[in-house]
mmCIF file of C-alpha atoms in Angstrom:
data_model
loop_
_atom_site.group_PDB
_atom_site.id
_atom_site.type_symbol
_atom_site.label_atom_id
_atom_site.label_comp_id
_atom_site.label_asym_id
_atom_site.label_seq_id
_atom_site.Cartn_x
_atom_site.Cartn_y
_atom_site.Cartn_z
ATOM 1 C CA MET A 1 63.608 146.379 150.179
ATOM 2 C CA ASN A 2 66.456 148.177 148.401
ATOM 3 C CA CYS A 3 70.221 148.026 149.044
ATOM 4 C CA GLN A 4 70.250 151.237 151.087
ATOM 5 C CA GLY A 5 67.574 149.941 153.447
ATOM 6 C CA VAL A 6 69.383 146.600 153.822
ATOM 7 C CA GLU A 7 72.691 148.325 154.556
ATOM 8 C CA GLN A 8 71.018 150.491 157.178
ATOM 9 C CA GLN A 9 69.424 147.448 158.839
ATOM 10 C CA LEU A 10 72.585 145.348 158.736
ATOM 11 C CA ILE A 11 74.775 148.074 160.221
ATOM 12 C CA ASP A 12 72.303 149.179 162.869
ATOM 13 C CA GLU A 13 70.737 145.870 163.858
ATOM 14 C CA GLY A 14 73.364 143.292 162.903
ATOM 15 C CA THR A 15 72.732 139.905 161.306
ATOM 16 C CA ILE A 16 70.610 138.392 164.051
ATOM 17 C CA GLY A 17 66.841 138.650 163.881
ATOM 18 C CA LEU A 18 66.666 140.225 160.443
ATOM 19 C CA GLU A 19 63.337 140.557 158.678
ATOM 20 C CA ALA A 20 62.529 137.956 156.034
ATOM 21 C CA ALA A 21 62.501 140.642 153.333
ATOM 22 C CA VAL A 22 66.039 141.702 154.217
ATOM 23 C CA LEU A 23 67.296 138.135 154.202
ATOM 24 C CA GLN A 24 65.673 137.513 150.854
ATOM 25 C CA HIS A 25 67.400 140.598 149.422
ATOM 26 C CA VAL A 26 70.739 139.520 150.863
ATOM 27 C CA HIS A 27 70.454 136.144 149.130
ATOM 28 C CA GLN A 28 69.752 137.760 145.805
ATOM 29 C CA CYS A 29 72.155 140.776 145.873
ATOM 30 C CA PRO A 30 75.930 140.007 145.769
ATOM 31 C CA GLU A 31 76.885 143.456 147.195
ATOM 32 C CA CYS A 32 74.549 143.093 150.141
ATOM 33 C CA ARG A 33 75.674 139.501 150.605
ATOM 34 C CA LYS A 34 79.248 140.773 150.917
ATOM 35 C CA LEU A 35 78.153 143.370 153.454
ATOM 36 C CA TYR A 36 76.222 140.718 155.356
ATOM 37 C CA ASP A 37 79.362 138.523 155.571
ATOM 38 C CA GLU A 38 81.472 141.446 156.765
ATOM 39 C CA VAL A 39 78.982 142.355 159.447
ATOM 40 C CA ALA A 40 78.765 138.708 160.525
ATOM 41 C CA THR A 41 82.574 138.510 160.788
ATOM 42 C CA LEU A 42 82.643 141.722 162.801
ATOM 43 C CA GLU A 43 80.043 140.280 165.153
ATOM 44 C CA GLN A 44 82.165 137.182 165.677
ATOM 45 C CA LEU A 45 85.227 139.297 166.357
ATOM 46 C CA ASN A 46 83.255 141.390 168.823
ATOM 47 C CA GLN A 47 82.325 138.150 170.527
ATOM 48 C CA ALA A 48 86.033 137.338 170.762
ATOM 49 C CA LEU A 49 86.750 140.789 172.213
ATOM 50 C CA ARG A 50 84.216 140.110 174.971
ATOM 51 C CA GLY A 51 86.488 137.418 176.332
ATOM 52 C CA ALA A 52 89.790 139.060 175.440
ATOM 53 C CA ALA A 53 90.813 139.517 179.052
ATOM 54 C CA ARG A 54 89.590 138.424 182.429
ATOM 55 C CA ALA A 55 90.508 139.732 185.835
ATOM 56 C CA PRO A 56 93.218 137.715 187.613
ATOM 57 C CA SER A 57 91.984 135.207 190.170
ATOM 58 C CA ASP A 58 93.163 137.274 193.148
ATOM 59 C CA PHE A 59 91.672 140.484 191.773
ATOM 60 C CA SER A 60 88.717 140.806 194.142
ATOM 61 C CA SER A 61 90.724 140.097 197.298
ATOM 62 C CA LYS A 62 93.392 142.592 196.223
ATOM 63 C CA VAL A 63 90.786 145.199 195.362
ATOM 64 C CA VAL A 64 88.930 144.774 198.648
ATOM 65 C CA SER A 65 92.088 145.090 200.741
ATOM 66 C CA ALA A 66 93.438 147.961 198.614
ATOM 67 C CA SER A 67 90.111 149.753 198.943
ATOM 68 C CA PHE A 68 90.161 149.437 202.713
ATOM 69 C CA VAL A 69 93.774 150.569 202.904
ATOM 70 C CA SER A 70 93.086 153.473 200.579
ATOM 71 C CA TRP A 71 89.963 154.410 202.507
ATOM 72 C CA ILE A 72 91.766 154.250 205.847
ATOM 73 C CA GLY A 73 94.662 156.248 204.404
ATOM 74 C CA TRP A 74 92.238 158.762 202.989
ATOM 75 C CA ARG A 75 90.417 159.065 206.292
ATOM 76 C CA ALA A 76 93.716 159.255 208.185
ATOM 77 C CA ALA A 77 94.955 161.977 205.865
ATOM 78 C CA TRP A 78 91.777 163.967 206.423
ATOM 79 C CA GLY A 79 92.006 163.323 210.169
ATOM 80 C CA LEU A 80 95.585 164.558 210.171
ATOM 81 C CA ILE A 81 94.606 167.674 208.243
ATOM 82 C CA VAL A 82 91.782 168.364 210.721
ATOM 83 C CA VAL A 83 94.103 167.848 213.700
ATOM 84 C CA LEU A 84 96.758 170.093 212.150
ATOM 85 C CA LEU A 85 94.189 172.779 211.410
ATOM 86 C CA ALA A 86 92.890 172.534 214.972
ATOM 87 C CA LEU A 87 96.429 172.832 216.334
ATOM 88 C CA VAL A 88 97.183 175.827 214.146
ATOM 89 C CA THR A 89 93.927 177.490 215.216
ATOM 90 C CA LEU A 90 94.597 176.784 218.883
ATOM 91 C CA SER A 91 98.161 177.970 218.648
ATOM 92 C CA ASP A 92 97.002 181.164 216.926
ATOM 93 C CA SER A 93 94.351 181.690 219.575
ATOM 94 C CA SER A 94 96.787 181.112 222.432
ATOM 95 C CA THR A 95 99.215 183.563 220.896
ATOM 96 C CA PHE A 96 96.338 185.987 220.583
ATOM 97 C CA TRP A 97 95.301 185.362 224.168
ATOM 98 C CA GLY A 98 98.938 185.704 225.188
ATOM 99 C CA VAL A 99 99.089 189.089 223.528
ATOM 100 C CA GLN A 100 95.883 190.072 225.217
ATOM 101 C CA ASP A 101 97.252 188.890 228.564
ATOM 102 C CA LEU A 102 100.520 190.685 228.016
ATOM 103 C CA LYS A 103 98.688 193.867 227.166
ATOM 104 C CA ALA A 104 96.575 193.519 230.280
ATOM 105 C CA PHE A 105 99.728 192.864 232.316
ATOM 106 C CA TRP A 106 101.433 195.987 230.999
ATOM 107 C CA ASN A 107 98.327 198.035 231.591
ATOM 108 C CA ASP A 108 98.198 196.811 235.182
ATOM 109 C CA ALA A 109 101.911 197.385 235.626
ATOM 110 C CA ASP A 110 101.666 200.878 234.199
ATOM 111 C CA SER A 111 98.769 201.845 236.428
ATOM 112 C CA SER A 112 100.444 200.403 239.531
ATOM 113 C CA LEU A 113 103.694 202.223 238.713
ATOM 114 C CA GLU A 114 101.728 205.358 238.073
ATOM 115 C CA SER A 115 100.076 205.122 241.477
ATOM 116 C CA GLN A 116 103.402 204.330 243.167
ATOM 117 C CA ARG A 117 104.982 207.311 241.470
ATOM 118 C CA SER A 118 102.208 209.638 242.489
ATOM 119 C CA GLU A 119 102.453 208.300 246.038
ATOM 120 C CA SER A 120 106.209 208.932 246.059
ATOM 121 C CA ILE A 121 105.806 212.450 244.675
ATOM 122 C CA SER A 122 103.067 213.291 247.123
ATOM 123 C CA GLY A 123 105.254 211.876 249.934
ATOM 124 C CA ALA A 124 108.166 214.074 248.929
ATOM 125 C CA GLU A 125 105.943 217.128 248.556
ATOM 126 C CA SER A 126 104.374 216.575 251.934
ATOM 127 C CA ALA A 127 107.827 216.186 253.508
ATOM 128 C CA SER A 128 108.946 219.464 252.072
ATOM 129 C CA ARG A 129 105.731 221.238 253.092
ATOM 130 C CA SER A 130 105.304 220.166 256.645
ATOM 131 C CA GLU A 131 106.830 217.726 259.064
ATOM 132 C CA SER A 132 103.489 216.838 260.592
ATOM 133 C CA ASP A 133 101.902 215.956 257.289
ATOM 134 C CA ARG A 134 104.546 213.347 256.683
ATOM 135 C CA ASP A 135 103.471 209.743 256.687
ATOM 136 C CA SER A 136 105.824 208.176 259.182
ATOM 137 C CA SER A 137 105.145 204.699 257.874
ATOM 138 C CA ILE A 138 107.098 205.515 254.683
ATOM 139 C CA PRO A 139 110.874 205.227 255.280
ATOM 140 C CA TYR A 140 112.740 208.280 254.014
ATOM 141 C CA VAL A 141 116.155 209.805 253.826
ATOM 142 C CA GLU A 142 117.150 213.401 254.277
ATOM 143 C CA VAL A 143 119.074 214.982 251.490
ATOM 144 C CA LYS A 144 120.707 218.325 251.621
ATOM 145 C CA VAL A 145 120.400 220.178 248.332
ATOM 146 C CA LYS A 146 121.259 223.657 247.177
ATOM 147 C CA GLY A 147 118.193 225.803 246.935
ATOM 148 C CA ARG A 148 117.469 228.416 244.262
ATOM 149 C CA SER A 149 118.831 231.195 246.438
ATOM 150 C CA GLY A 150 122.023 229.215 247.002
ATOM 151 C CA ALA A 151 121.269 228.382 250.628
ATOM 152 C CA PRO A 152 121.279 224.672 251.544
ATOM 153 C CA VAL A 153 117.883 223.062 251.898
ATOM 154 C CA VAL A 154 117.171 219.687 253.473
ATOM 155 C CA VAL A 155 114.579 217.645 251.665
ATOM 156 C CA ARG A 156 113.243 214.258 252.601
ATOM 157 C CA ILE A 157 112.703 211.751 249.889
ATOM 158 C CA PRO A 158 111.371 208.174 250.167
ATOM 159 C CA ALA A 159 114.095 205.694 250.871
ATOM 160 C CA GLN A 160 112.903 203.457 248.069
ATOM 161 C CA ILE A 161 111.850 204.870 244.774
ATOM 162 C CA GLU A 162 111.058 202.711 241.850
ATOM 163 C CA VAL A 163 112.182 204.556 238.832
ATOM 164 C CA LEU A 164 111.716 203.233 235.350
ATOM 165 C CA THR A 165 114.604 203.761 233.045
ATOM 166 C CA ARG A 166 112.239 205.413 230.609
ATOM 167 C CA ASP A 167 111.324 207.994 233.263
ATOM 168 C CA LEU A 168 114.898 209.098 233.810
ATOM 169 C CA HIS A 169 115.852 212.126 231.888
ATOM 170 C CA PRO A 170 119.543 212.761 232.408
ATOM 171 C CA GLU A 171 119.261 216.475 231.628
ATOM 172 C CA VAL A 172 116.631 217.047 234.275
ATOM 173 C CA LEU A 173 117.380 214.534 236.994
ATOM 174 C CA LEU A 174 121.098 214.078 236.944
ATOM 175 C CA ARG A 175 122.326 217.568 236.165
ATOM 176 C CA GLN A 176 119.861 219.678 238.112
ATOM 177 C CA ALA A 177 119.877 217.507 241.223
ATOM 178 C CA SER A 178 122.964 216.740 243.246
ATOM 179 C CA TYR A 179 122.985 214.207 246.020
ATOM 180 C CA MET B 1 70.564 144.639 205.948
ATOM 181 C CA ALA B 2 72.676 144.627 208.986
ATOM 182 C CA GLN B 3 76.336 143.829 209.284
ATOM 183 C CA SER B 4 75.440 140.253 210.054
ATOM 184 C CA THR B 5 73.982 139.694 206.552
ATOM 185 C CA GLY B 6 75.572 136.538 205.228
ATOM 186 C CA LEU B 7 77.432 136.077 201.972
ATOM 187 C CA GLU B 8 74.738 133.892 200.440
ATOM 188 C CA THR B 9 72.032 136.440 201.157
ATOM 189 C CA THR B 10 74.248 139.213 199.865
ATOM 190 C CA LEU B 11 74.819 137.366 196.594
ATOM 191 C CA SER B 12 71.123 137.677 195.814
ATOM 192 C CA PHE B 13 71.120 141.466 196.156
ATOM 193 C CA GLY B 14 70.816 143.800 193.185
ATOM 194 C CA ASP B 15 73.545 146.375 192.559
ATOM 195 C CA ASN B 16 71.766 149.232 194.318
ATOM 196 C CA ALA B 17 70.964 147.038 197.313
ATOM 197 C CA LEU B 18 74.622 146.016 197.463
ATOM 198 C CA ILE B 19 75.764 149.628 197.594
ATOM 199 C CA SER B 20 73.245 150.407 200.341
ATOM 200 C CA SER B 21 74.273 147.290 202.196
ATOM 201 C CA HIS B 22 77.951 148.214 201.861
ATOM 202 C CA LEU B 23 77.235 151.669 203.279
ATOM 203 C CA GLU B 24 75.367 150.026 206.163
ATOM 204 C CA GLY B 25 78.441 147.998 206.990
ATOM 205 C CA ASN B 26 77.861 144.680 205.225
ATOM 206 C CA GLU B 27 81.399 143.395 204.775
ATOM 207 C CA TYR B 28 80.473 141.111 201.855
ATOM 208 C CA ALA B 29 78.541 143.649 199.789
ATOM 209 C CA PHE B 30 81.541 145.339 198.210
ATOM 210 C CA GLN B 31 83.253 142.028 197.502
ATOM 211 C CA VAL B 32 80.140 140.753 195.725
ATOM 212 C CA LEU B 33 80.013 143.915 193.624
ATOM 213 C CA VAL B 34 83.670 143.499 192.673
ATOM 214 C CA GLU B 35 83.184 139.892 191.708
ATOM 215 C CA ARG B 36 80.115 140.765 189.697
ATOM 216 C CA TYR B 37 81.850 143.388 187.584
ATOM 217 C CA GLN B 38 85.559 142.564 187.636
ATOM 218 C CA ASN B 39 85.755 140.597 184.368
ATOM 219 C CA LYS B 40 83.535 142.935 182.373
ATOM 220 C CA LEU B 41 85.430 145.925 183.621
ATOM 221 C CA VAL B 42 88.958 144.601 183.164
ATOM 222 C CA ASN B 43 88.017 143.424 179.678
ATOM 223 C CA TYR B 44 86.478 146.781 178.805
ATOM 224 C CA ILE B 45 89.516 148.716 179.996
ATOM 225 C CA TYR B 46 91.853 146.236 178.331
ATOM 226 C CA ASN B 47 90.089 146.730 174.998
ATOM 227 C CA LEU B 48 90.492 150.477 175.415
ATOM 228 C CA VAL B 49 94.089 150.719 176.611
ATOM 229 C CA GLY B 50 95.469 147.520 175.063
ATOM 230 C CA ASP B 51 97.685 146.675 178.033
ATOM 231 C CA TYR B 52 96.616 143.939 180.391
ATOM 232 C CA GLU B 53 98.610 145.030 183.450
ATOM 233 C CA GLN B 54 97.397 148.560 182.995
ATOM 234 C CA ALA B 55 93.833 147.340 182.595
ATOM 235 C CA VAL B 56 94.049 145.413 185.871
ATOM 236 C CA ASP B 57 95.495 148.447 187.661
ATOM 237 C CA LEU B 58 92.841 150.755 186.259
ATOM 238 C CA GLY B 59 90.146 148.215 187.101
ATOM 239 C CA GLN B 60 91.416 148.181 190.664
ATOM 240 C CA GLU B 61 91.464 151.966 190.756
ATOM 241 C CA THR B 62 87.885 152.023 189.472
ATOM 242 C CA PHE B 63 86.696 149.851 192.353
ATOM 243 C CA ILE B 64 88.685 151.863 194.887
ATOM 244 C CA ARG B 65 86.873 154.979 193.675
ATOM 245 C CA VAL B 66 83.547 153.202 193.931
ATOM 246 C CA PHE B 67 84.422 152.214 197.505
ATOM 247 C CA LYS B 68 85.552 155.709 198.425
ATOM 248 C CA HIS B 69 82.626 157.545 196.865
ATOM 249 C CA ALA B 70 79.854 155.015 197.433
ATOM 250 C CA HIS B 71 78.011 157.552 199.603
ATOM 251 C CA ARG B 72 77.692 159.847 196.575
ATOM 252 C CA TYR B 73 75.918 157.205 194.499
ATOM 253 C CA HIS B 74 72.206 157.783 193.917
ATOM 254 C CA ALA B 75 69.999 154.733 193.629
ATOM 255 C CA LYS B 76 67.956 156.384 190.885
ATOM 256 C CA TYR B 77 70.890 155.766 188.512
ATOM 257 C CA GLN B 78 72.095 152.386 187.384
ATOM 258 C CA PHE B 79 75.218 151.169 189.136
ATOM 259 C CA SER B 80 76.588 149.729 185.881
ATOM 260 C CA THR B 81 76.495 153.107 184.142
ATOM 261 C CA TRP B 82 78.207 154.739 187.117
ATOM 262 C CA ILE B 83 81.039 152.221 187.267
ATOM 263 C CA TYR B 84 81.507 152.230 183.480
ATOM 264 C CA ARG B 85 81.718 156.004 183.556
ATOM 265 C CA ILE B 86 84.462 155.899 186.187
ATOM 266 C CA ALA B 87 86.329 153.238 184.209
ATOM 267 C CA THR B 88 85.929 155.172 180.952
ATOM 268 C CA ASN B 89 87.311 158.341 182.494
ATOM 269 C CA LEU B 90 90.282 156.508 183.949
ATOM 270 C CA ALA B 91 90.986 154.743 180.647
ATOM 271 C CA LEU B 92 90.705 157.988 178.687
ATOM 272 C CA ASP B 93 93.093 159.694 181.101
ATOM 273 C CA GLU B 94 95.552 156.878 180.566
ATOM 274 C CA ILE B 95 95.166 157.056 176.779
ATOM 275 C CA ARG B 96 95.758 160.812 176.832
ATOM 276 C CA ARG B 97 98.811 160.334 179.025
ATOM 277 C CA ARG B 98 100.147 157.849 176.518
ATOM 278 C CA LYS B 99 99.391 160.070 173.592
ATOM 279 C CA ARG B 100 101.420 162.736 175.283
ATOM 280 C CA ARG B 101 104.265 160.286 175.560
ATOM 281 C CA SER B 102 103.747 159.350 171.887
ATOM 282 C CA ARG B 103 103.701 155.701 172.747
ATOM 283 C CA SER B 104 100.112 154.820 172.112
ATOM 284 C CA PHE B 105 98.863 151.325 171.636
ATOM 285 C CA THR B 106 97.934 152.085 168.047
ATOM 286 C CA TYR B 107 101.347 153.525 167.366
ATOM 287 C CA ARG B 108 103.048 150.389 168.638
ATOM 288 C CA LEU B 109 100.637 148.175 166.776
ATOM 289 C CA PHE B 110 101.119 149.846 163.428
ATOM 290 C CA PHE B 111 104.693 151.044 163.521
ATOM 291 C CA GLN B 112 106.547 148.878 166.010
ATOM 292 C CA GLN B 113 105.559 145.406 164.931
ATOM 293 C CA GLU B 114 108.724 143.930 166.415
ATOM 294 C CA GLU B 115 107.729 145.225 169.843
ATOM 295 C CA GLN B 116 104.299 143.659 169.779
ATOM 296 C CA ASP B 117 103.563 142.388 173.225
ATOM 297 C CA ILE B 118 99.805 142.566 173.187
ATOM 298 C CA PRO B 119 98.568 139.733 175.324
ATOM 299 C CA LEU B 120 95.224 138.827 173.868
ATOM 300 C CA GLU B 121 94.463 136.228 176.448
ATOM 301 C CA HIS B 122 95.277 136.111 180.087
ATOM 302 C CA ASP B 123 92.998 134.531 182.593
ATOM 303 C CA GLY B 124 90.417 134.119 179.868
ATOM 304 C CA PRO B 125 92.257 132.705 176.883
ATOM 305 C CA SER B 126 90.628 130.943 173.991
ATOM 306 C CA PRO B 127 93.032 128.011 173.425
ATOM 307 C CA GLU B 128 91.321 127.025 170.204
ATOM 308 C CA CYS B 129 91.958 130.482 168.833
ATOM 309 C CA SER B 130 93.756 129.971 165.535
ATOM 310 C CA LEU B 131 96.524 132.217 164.282
ATOM 311 C CA ASP B 132 94.206 133.649 161.643
ATOM 312 C CA ARG B 133 91.672 134.375 164.291
ATOM 313 C CA LYS B 134 94.293 136.044 166.473
ATOM 314 C CA GLU B 135 95.389 138.132 163.539
ATOM 315 C CA GLN B 136 91.813 139.071 162.803
ATOM 316 C CA ILE B 137 91.274 140.108 166.403
ATOM 317 C CA GLN B 138 94.498 142.085 166.372
ATOM 318 C CA MET B 139 93.412 143.785 163.185
ATOM 319 C CA LEU B 140 90.069 144.625 164.723
ATOM 320 C CA GLN B 141 91.748 145.971 167.852
ATOM 321 C CA ALA B 142 94.098 148.054 165.762
ATOM 322 C CA ALA B 143 91.210 149.354 163.673
ATOM 323 C CA LEU B 144 89.241 150.109 166.823
ATOM 324 C CA ASN B 145 92.151 151.908 168.380
ATOM 325 C CA SER B 146 92.577 154.046 165.313
ATOM 326 C CA LEU B 147 88.983 155.270 165.601
ATOM 327 C CA PRO B 148 88.333 158.623 167.254
ATOM 328 C CA ASP B 149 87.477 158.143 170.936
ATOM 329 C CA LYS B 150 83.884 159.290 170.500
ATOM 330 C CA TYR B 151 83.178 156.413 168.078
ATOM 331 C CA ARG B 152 85.359 153.854 169.788
ATOM 332 C CA LEU B 153 83.770 154.282 173.204
ATOM 333 C CA VAL B 154 80.258 153.955 171.833
ATOM 334 C CA PHE B 155 81.233 150.860 169.870
ATOM 335 C CA MET B 156 82.971 149.212 172.829
ATOM 336 C CA LEU B 157 80.137 149.850 175.233
ATOM 337 C CA ARG B 158 77.384 148.790 172.850
ATOM 338 C CA GLU B 159 78.934 145.995 170.798
ATOM 339 C CA VAL B 160 81.501 144.520 173.174
ATOM 340 C CA GLN B 161 80.078 145.264 176.610
ATOM 341 C CA GLU B 162 76.527 144.819 175.304
ATOM 342 C CA LEU B 163 75.046 147.802 177.102
ATOM 343 C CA SER B 164 71.758 149.133 175.783
ATOM 344 C CA HIS B 165 71.672 152.372 173.791
ATOM 345 C CA GLU B 166 70.176 154.099 176.828
ATOM 346 C CA GLU B 167 72.916 152.823 179.115
ATOM 347 C CA VAL B 168 75.640 153.885 176.676
ATOM 348 C CA GLY B 169 74.021 157.308 176.569
ATOM 349 C CA LYS B 170 74.082 157.540 180.355
ATOM 350 C CA VAL B 171 77.711 156.425 180.620
ATOM 351 C CA LEU B 172 78.885 158.923 178.015
ATOM 352 C CA LYS B 173 76.273 161.582 178.791
ATOM 353 C CA LEU B 174 74.857 161.471 175.262
ATOM 354 C CA SER B 175 71.349 161.262 173.888
ATOM 355 C CA VAL B 176 70.150 157.929 172.515
ATOM 356 C CA GLY B 177 70.009 159.477 169.040
ATOM 357 C CA THR B 178 73.640 160.544 169.241
ATOM 358 C CA VAL B 179 74.627 157.100 170.476
ATOM 359 C CA LYS B 180 72.895 155.452 167.523
ATOM 360 C CA SER B 181 74.388 157.786 164.946
ATOM 361 C CA ARG B 182 77.898 157.440 166.410
ATOM 362 C CA LEU B 183 77.525 153.683 166.480
ATOM 363 C CA HIS B 184 76.456 153.636 162.857
ATOM 364 C CA ARG B 185 79.438 155.807 161.924
ATOM 365 C CA ALA B 186 81.804 153.665 164.007
ATOM 366 C CA LYS B 187 80.691 150.480 162.260
ATOM 367 C CA LYS B 188 81.064 152.056 158.846
ATOM 368 C CA LEU B 189 84.552 153.309 159.665
ATOM 369 C CA LEU B 190 85.516 149.904 161.035
ATOM 370 C CA ARG B 191 84.295 148.179 157.901
ATOM 371 C CA GLN B 192 86.304 150.539 155.749
ATOM 372 C CA LYS B 193 89.452 150.075 157.824
ATOM 373 C CA LEU B 194 89.146 146.304 157.952
ATOM 374 C CA THR B 195 88.443 146.073 154.208
ATOM 375 C CA ARG B 196 91.494 148.230 153.538
ATOM 376 C CA VAL B 197 93.724 146.038 155.703
ATOM 377 C CA ARG B 198 92.523 142.852 154.004
#
């Protein structure tokens, strides 16, 4: 066994359980003896490092309670996030539904106004065409207006007309008609 | 392993059985695991970060992570390698944080001798420890802390924590060959540093 082999063994394996040949070399070679002593000292110091610090006596109880608290907090945080996400989703959906409902409402309103308007127009037309065609169930008023020839003409219009502001055109309705 | 499993029965469980038992609701399982590893772990972290309070805090954090992520643990691995890996990562994070603050343990040890407040013994003191011995240990700690992390971690896990080469490899995700060569290099570097100091 040469010095290189002994050094390799001492560094890799330590001083415990060395082969007899290595030990014999160590006893005879001052350099390897020095290395052996250094490795032995290092081993003792490592032993000391193994007991350098111990956990405090209340460590396990603190860890167990902290773990539970942390776990509960973690779960609660996730729960809160899930609840918040659910609320946001629901709120978005309800807004969406609200928009849908509103659209449906306006569609209904438009169609009902449209039908009312057409009823009113047809009522007025029928009144101007013929007295007998008139639906007596609809209350009306008689209005005297100036005809195209300049002679006064009496027209009957429904007593109640729902007019949307957007339907009023001042140029057409207010200037050309006089009540 | 129901919730009603008693403490005495639980004490006889292996690590993997304890994790399974904990996940099944055994209230003692986690406590037994903590008590089984607390000293090894606090000591390991202490030897890495050199601050006892910090080591206790990081040890606690390690167990909290084990508790939180126990469901991710696979029984085909060894529990000890898993917990040492968590502890190593936490300790390395702390060391990096300190390096950023330029107040590392090594720095204080070598350059701020008057500020030395390295408690070598706490709950596990060696009362018979002579001053020379303390100095030797301090020198070793300083030499260890001056080693690059890749050598220091291998040395700590193998020589101080007494893990096998295979276990060290699993903790640090290295091959056994790499572990052995790094260990050899770490010991050589330590010898050089300690000889220089003497």
